[in-house]
Coordinates of C-alpha atoms in Angstrom, one line a residue:
M1 CA -78.9 46.3 41.3
T2 CA -82.4 46.6 42.4
S3 CA -83.7 49.0 45.1
V4 CA -86.4 48.7 47.7
N5 CA -87.4 52.0 49.4
V6 CA -88.3 52.4 53.1
E7 CA -90.7 55.3 53.0
L8 CA -90.3 57.4 56.2
N9 CA -90.8 61.0 54.8
D10 CA -87.5 63.0 55.3
R11 CA -85.8 59.9 56.8
S12 CA -86.7 57.5 53.9
Y13 CA -83.8 55.5 52.5
A14 CA -82.9 52.9 49.8
I15 CA -82.1 49.3 50.2
A16 CA -79.7 48.4 47.4
I17 CA -79.7 44.6 46.6
G18 CA -77.4 43.1 44.0
E19 CA -74.1 41.1 43.3
H20 CA -70.6 42.6 44.0
L21 CA -72.0 45.8 45.4
L22 CA -69.1 46.0 47.7
R23 CA -66.9 46.9 44.8
S24 CA -69.5 49.5 43.5
P25 CA -69.0 53.2 44.5
A26 CA -72.5 53.9 43.3
A27 CA -74.0 51.5 45.9
F28 CA -72.6 53.6 48.7
A29 CA -74.3 56.9 47.8
P30 CA -74.8 59.3 49.8
L31 CA -71.2 58.9 50.7
A32 CA -68.9 61.4 48.8
R33 CA -65.4 63.0 48.7
G34 CA -64.2 64.4 52.0
D35 CA -66.6 62.2 54.1
K36 CA -65.1 60.5 57.2
V37 CA -66.2 56.9 57.7
M38 CA -65.7 54.5 60.6
I39 CA -66.2 51.0 59.5
V40 CA -67.5 48.6 62.4
T41 CA -66.9 45.0 61.7
N42 CA -65.3 41.8 63.3
P43 CA -62.1 39.9 62.5
T44 CA -64.1 37.1 60.6
V45 CA -65.8 39.6 58.3
A46 CA -62.8 41.8 58.0
G47 CA -60.8 38.9 56.6
F48 CA -63.2 38.6 53.8
Y49 CA -64.4 42.1 53.0
L50 CA -62.9 44.9 54.8
D51 CA -60.1 45.7 52.2
T52 CA -62.8 45.6 49.4
V53 CA -65.0 48.2 51.2
T54 CA -62.1 50.3 52.2
R55 CA -60.9 50.5 48.6
T56 CA -64.3 51.3 47.4
L57 CA -64.9 54.1 49.9
T58 CA -61.3 55.4 49.2
S59 CA -62.0 55.6 45.5
L60 CA -65.0 57.9 46.5
G61 CA -62.5 60.1 48.3
C62 CA -63.6 59.1 51.8
E63 CA -61.3 59.0 54.7
V64 CA -61.7 55.7 56.1
S65 CA -60.8 54.1 59.6
N66 CA -62.1 50.9 61.1
V67 CA -62.7 49.1 64.5
Q68 CA -63.1 45.4 64.8
L69 CA -65.2 44.0 67.5
P70 CA -65.0 40.4 69.0
D71 CA -67.0 38.0 66.9
G72 CA -70.2 36.5 68.3
E73 CA -73.6 37.2 70.1
K74 CA -71.9 37.0 73.5
F75 CA -70.0 40.2 72.8
K76 CA -73.3 42.2 71.9
T77 CA -72.7 44.3 75.0
L78 CA -72.1 47.7 76.4
D79 CA -68.3 46.9 76.5
S80 CA -68.3 46.5 72.7
L81 CA -70.3 49.7 72.3
N82 CA -67.6 51.5 74.2
L83 CA -65.0 50.1 71.8
I84 CA -66.6 51.9 69.0
F85 CA -67.0 55.2 71.1
T86 CA -63.3 55.0 72.0
A87 CA -62.2 54.4 68.4
L88 CA -64.3 57.3 67.1
L89 CA -63.0 59.8 69.7
E90 CA -59.3 58.6 69.1
Q91 CA -59.8 59.1 65.4
K92 CA -61.2 62.6 66.0
H93 CA -64.6 61.8 64.4
A94 CA -67.2 64.4 64.7
R95 CA -71.0 64.8 64.2
D96 CA -70.6 64.8 60.4
T97 CA -69.0 61.4 60.4
T98 CA -70.6 58.2 59.1
V99 CA -70.6 54.8 60.9
L100 CA -70.7 51.9 58.5
A101 CA -71.8 48.5 59.9
L102 CA -70.1 45.7 57.9
G103 CA -71.2 42.2 59.3
G104 CA -74.1 40.3 60.5
G105 CA -76.9 41.2 63.0
V106 CA -74.6 41.6 66.0
I107 CA -72.4 44.2 64.1
G108 CA -75.5 45.9 62.7
D109 CA -77.2 46.3 66.1
V110 CA -74.2 47.4 68.0
A111 CA -72.8 49.7 65.4
G112 CA -76.4 51.1 64.9
F113 CA -76.6 51.9 68.6
A114 CA -73.3 53.5 68.5
A115 CA -74.4 55.8 65.6
A116 CA -77.5 56.6 67.4
S117 CA -75.6 57.7 70.6
F118 CA -72.3 59.2 69.3
Q119 CA -72.6 63.0 69.6
R120 CA -76.4 62.3 69.8
G121 CA -76.7 60.9 66.4
V122 CA -74.5 60.4 63.3
R123 CA -75.0 59.0 59.8
L124 CA -75.4 55.3 59.6
I125 CA -75.0 52.9 56.7
Q126 CA -75.8 49.2 57.0
V127 CA -73.8 46.6 55.0
P128 CA -75.2 43.3 56.0
T129 CA -73.2 40.2 55.3
T130 CA -75.4 37.4 56.7
L131 CA -78.8 36.2 55.3
L132 CA -80.4 37.0 58.5
S133 CA -79.3 40.6 58.6
Q134 CA -80.0 41.1 54.9
V135 CA -83.5 40.0 55.2
D136 CA -84.4 41.5 58.6
S137 CA -82.1 43.2 61.2
S138 CA -80.3 45.7 58.9
V139 CA -83.7 47.1 57.8
G140 CA -86.0 49.2 60.1
G141 CA -83.8 50.9 62.5
K142 CA -83.8 48.5 65.6
T143 CA -80.5 48.9 67.4
A144 CA -79.5 47.3 70.7
V145 CA -77.1 45.5 72.9
N146 CA -78.0 42.6 75.2
H147 CA -78.1 42.5 79.0
P148 CA -77.4 39.3 81.1
L149 CA -81.1 39.4 82.1
G150 CA -82.6 39.9 78.6
K151 CA -81.7 40.3 75.0
N152 CA -82.0 43.6 73.2
M153 CA -83.0 45.4 76.3
I154 CA -80.7 48.4 75.8
G155 CA -81.1 50.3 72.5
A156 CA -82.8 52.8 70.2
F157 CA -84.8 53.1 67.1
Y158 CA -82.4 54.6 64.6
Q159 CA -82.8 54.4 60.9
P160 CA -79.8 54.1 58.5
A161 CA -79.3 56.4 55.6
K162 CA -78.7 53.4 53.4
V163 CA -78.7 49.6 53.4
V164 CA -76.2 47.9 50.9
I165 CA -76.9 44.2 50.4
D166 CA -74.3 42.4 48.4
T167 CA -75.7 38.8 47.9
T168 CA -72.3 37.3 47.1
T169 CA -71.2 37.8 50.6
L170 CA -73.3 34.8 51.4
S171 CA -71.0 32.5 49.7
T172 CA -68.6 32.8 52.6
L173 CA -71.3 32.2 55.2
P174 CA -71.2 28.8 57.1
M175 CA -74.3 26.7 56.3
R176 CA -75.6 26.9 59.9
E177 CA -75.8 30.7 59.6
V178 CA -77.7 30.4 56.2
C179 CA -80.2 28.1 57.9
A180 CA -80.6 30.6 60.8
G181 CA -81.3 33.3 58.3
L182 CA -84.0 31.2 56.7
A183 CA -85.9 31.2 60.0
E184 CA -86.6 34.9 59.5
V185 CA -87.4 34.3 55.8
I186 CA -90.0 31.8 56.7
K187 CA -91.4 34.1 59.4
Y188 CA -92.4 36.7 56.8
G189 CA -94.4 34.1 54.9
A190 CA -96.1 32.9 58.1
I191 CA -97.2 36.3 59.4
L192 CA -97.7 38.4 56.2
D193 CA -97.7 36.6 52.9
Y194 CA -99.3 33.2 52.3
A195 CA -98.2 33.2 48.7
F196 CA -94.6 33.7 49.7
F197 CA -94.9 30.9 52.2
C198 CA -96.1 28.5 49.3
W199 CA -93.2 29.9 47.2
L200 CA -90.7 29.0 50.0
E201 CA -92.2 25.5 50.1
Q202 CA -91.4 25.0 46.5
N203 CA -87.9 26.8 46.5
I204 CA -86.4 26.1 50.0
D205 CA -83.8 23.6 48.4
K206 CA -82.7 26.3 45.9
L207 CA -82.2 28.7 48.7
L208 CA -80.1 26.2 50.7
A209 CA -78.0 25.8 47.6
L210 CA -77.7 29.7 47.4
E211 CA -79.1 29.6 43.8
P212 CA -78.5 33.2 42.8
A213 CA -81.8 34.3 41.2
T214 CA -83.8 32.5 43.8
L215 CA -81.8 34.0 46.6
A216 CA -82.1 37.6 45.0
Y217 CA -85.8 37.3 44.8
C218 CA -86.2 36.0 48.3
I219 CA -84.1 38.9 49.8
Q220 CA -86.0 41.4 47.9
R221 CA -89.4 40.1 48.9
C222 CA -88.3 40.0 52.5
C223 CA -87.1 43.5 52.3
E224 CA -90.3 44.8 50.6
L225 CA -92.4 43.3 53.4
K226 CA -90.2 44.7 56.1
A227 CA -90.1 48.1 54.5
M228 CA -94.0 48.2 54.2
V229 CA -94.4 47.3 57.9
V230 CA -91.7 49.8 59.1
A231 CA -93.3 52.6 56.9
N232 CA -96.7 51.8 58.6
D233 CA -95.4 51.4 62.2
E234 CA -91.8 52.6 62.7
K235 CA -91.6 52.3 66.4
E236 CA -93.8 49.1 67.0
H237 CA -96.9 50.5 68.3
G238 CA -98.9 48.1 66.2
Q239 CA -98.3 46.1 63.0
R240 CA -94.6 46.0 63.3
A241 CA -95.1 43.7 66.6
L242 CA -96.1 41.0 64.2
L243 CA -92.4 40.8 63.0
N244 CA -91.6 39.2 66.4
L245 CA -93.5 35.9 65.8
G246 CA -91.5 33.2 67.9
H247 CA -89.2 36.0 69.3
T248 CA -90.5 36.0 72.9
F249 CA -90.0 32.3 73.2
G250 CA -86.8 32.5 71.1
H251 CA -85.2 35.2 73.2
A252 CA -86.0 33.2 76.4
I253 CA -83.9 30.3 74.8
E254 CA -81.1 32.5 73.9
T255 CA -80.9 34.1 77.4
H256 CA -81.2 30.8 79.2
L257 CA -78.6 28.9 77.3
G258 CA -76.3 31.8 77.1
Y259 CA -76.0 34.2 74.1
G260 CA -74.5 32.4 71.0
N261 CA -75.1 28.8 72.0
W262 CA -78.2 28.7 69.8
L263 CA -78.2 31.2 66.9
H264 CA -80.9 33.7 66.9
G265 CA -82.6 32.2 64.0
E266 CA -82.4 28.7 65.5
A267 CA -84.1 30.0 68.8
V268 CA -86.7 31.9 66.7
A269 CA -87.5 28.8 64.6
A270 CA -88.3 26.8 67.8
G271 CA -90.2 29.7 69.2
M272 CA -92.3 30.0 66.0
M273 CA -93.3 26.4 66.6
M274 CA -94.4 27.2 70.2
A275 CA -96.2 30.2 69.1
T276 CA -98.0 28.1 66.5
A277 CA -98.9 25.3 68.9
L278 CA -100.3 27.9 71.2
S279 CA -102.3 29.4 68.3
H280 CA -103.7 25.9 67.6
R281 CA -104.6 25.4 71.3
L282 CA -106.5 28.5 71.3
G283 CA -108.6 27.4 68.3
N284 CA -107.0 29.5 65.5
I285 CA -104.6 27.8 63.0
C286 CA -105.5 24.5 61.9
Q287 CA -103.3 21.3 62.4
N288 CA -102.5 21.0 58.7
D289 CA -101.0 24.5 58.7
V290 CA -99.0 23.6 61.9
S291 CA -97.6 20.7 60.1
R292 CA -96.7 22.6 57.0
L293 CA -94.7 25.2 59.1
E294 CA -93.1 22.4 61.1
R295 CA -92.0 20.6 57.8
L296 CA -90.7 23.7 56.2
L297 CA -88.6 24.5 59.2
A298 CA -87.3 21.1 59.4
R299 CA -86.3 21.2 55.5
A300 CA -84.4 24.3 56.4
N301 CA -82.5 22.2 59.0
L302 CA -83.9 24.4 61.9
P303 CA -84.9 23.1 65.2
T304 CA -88.7 22.8 65.9
V305 CA -88.4 21.8 69.6
S306 CA -87.1 23.3 72.7
P307 CA -83.6 22.8 73.8
D308 CA -83.0 19.6 75.7
G309 CA -83.7 20.1 79.4
M310 CA -85.3 23.5 79.2
T311 CA -88.6 23.4 80.9
A312 CA -91.9 25.7 80.7
D313 CA -90.8 27.0 84.1
D314 CA -87.5 28.2 82.5
Y315 CA -89.2 30.1 80.0
L316 CA -91.8 32.1 81.8
P317 CA -89.7 34.3 84.0
L318 CA -87.6 35.3 81.1
M319 CA -90.6 35.9 78.8
M320 CA -92.1 38.2 81.3
R321 CA -89.1 40.5 80.8
D322 CA -90.0 40.7 77.1
K323 CA -90.4 44.3 75.6
K324 CA -94.0 43.4 74.7
V325 CA -95.1 42.9 78.2
L326 CA -97.3 45.8 79.3
K327 CA -98.7 46.3 82.8
G328 CA -97.4 42.9 83.7
Q329 CA -99.4 41.0 81.0
L330 CA -97.7 38.8 78.6
R331 CA -98.4 39.8 74.9
L332 CA -97.6 37.2 72.2
V333 CA -97.6 37.1 68.2
L334 CA -100.0 34.2 67.2
L335 CA -101.3 32.9 63.9
K336 CA -104.9 32.8 62.7
Q337 CA -103.7 31.0 59.7
L338 CA -100.5 30.8 57.5
G339 CA -100.1 34.4 56.3
Q340 CA -102.1 36.1 58.9
A341 CA -100.8 36.9 62.4
Y342 CA -102.1 38.9 65.4
V343 CA -100.9 40.1 68.7
S344 CA -102.7 38.7 71.8
A345 CA -102.6 39.7 75.5
L346 CA -102.6 36.4 77.6
N347 CA -103.6 35.6 81.0
D348 CA -103.8 31.9 80.3
I349 CA -100.4 30.9 81.3
D350 CA -101.5 27.3 81.5
S351 CA -102.0 27.2 77.8
V352 CA -98.6 28.8 77.3
K353 CA -96.9 26.3 79.3
A354 CA -98.8 23.6 77.4
A355 CA -97.6 24.9 74.1
I356 CA -94.1 24.9 75.2
N357 CA -94.4 21.3 76.4
D358 CA -96.0 20.4 73.0
C359 CA -92.6 21.4 71.4
S360 CA -90.4 19.9 73.9
Q361 CA -88.0 17.1 73.2
F362 CA -89.4 14.8 76.0
D363 CA -92.8 15.1 74.6

């Protein structure tokens, strides 16, 4: 087991990374005898891992109950949030309880928001079981639910007390979900770490094959990069916005198509190409680097073009609802070069439309 620390003064916490951690009582510190725990999961994940986690927590002397939410992005809603509150109240949980999120990004976001809200905040432990949630969404304290008019529009910043990453859970993950997680992995190299991007070019096939040592290094490096950014800018006033490369375009795709039709990582991959095409049009990243990013995403079996039939005019109204819009001005994460990103406020909507068209299937 290796550990990466997120340094936030008195709210600092550890990310434990290793194999078979769901069976390890030590991995779940600070839980201890007498603690009451509500596991939030879904039926798919529960079928694989709920009994294992329940046995491990029971061996610690914890009192364990669970609530299972419907599976899928389309259920990342206020209704699902209320299911958690109802379960907590029916089981007589109090302010000293712990909410444990067992699942992917949807479970982590909804359970995290529930923990932030229930009795004005209870302890949260994230146990991510997808690659995307292990490398990104479980770390850093972003919690939210979706609204029909926009993704992640209702939520809170709320840090976990611990993140437990059991890499063996990826063996039960559908390959499409593995690929979707690789979009966020590739993002880290593109925005923050050119050496890591080069490493990904050399090792993407091993990651797709879930080669254990390669996977462990990849997850650890992504967590180190995320931890560094969160420690410097917890509530996204500056550097943390860089983690949203491709997300403004990608969230528009998810909202337009209906949540869950494209996976989040798939939409982000296409969005990264649009942001990169725009960066190139604005005179920043060179064409060779644009092509390298496109090749790497394609090797990871990720889309590099817009969904069929979705036009630039479909994107813009949705993008203008993005959380990074300030005073009516669109702000996007762009690339100077591979490994170096920046946030730009844009009035040049024609260039944004042109970049979307650069990545359209009819182009």
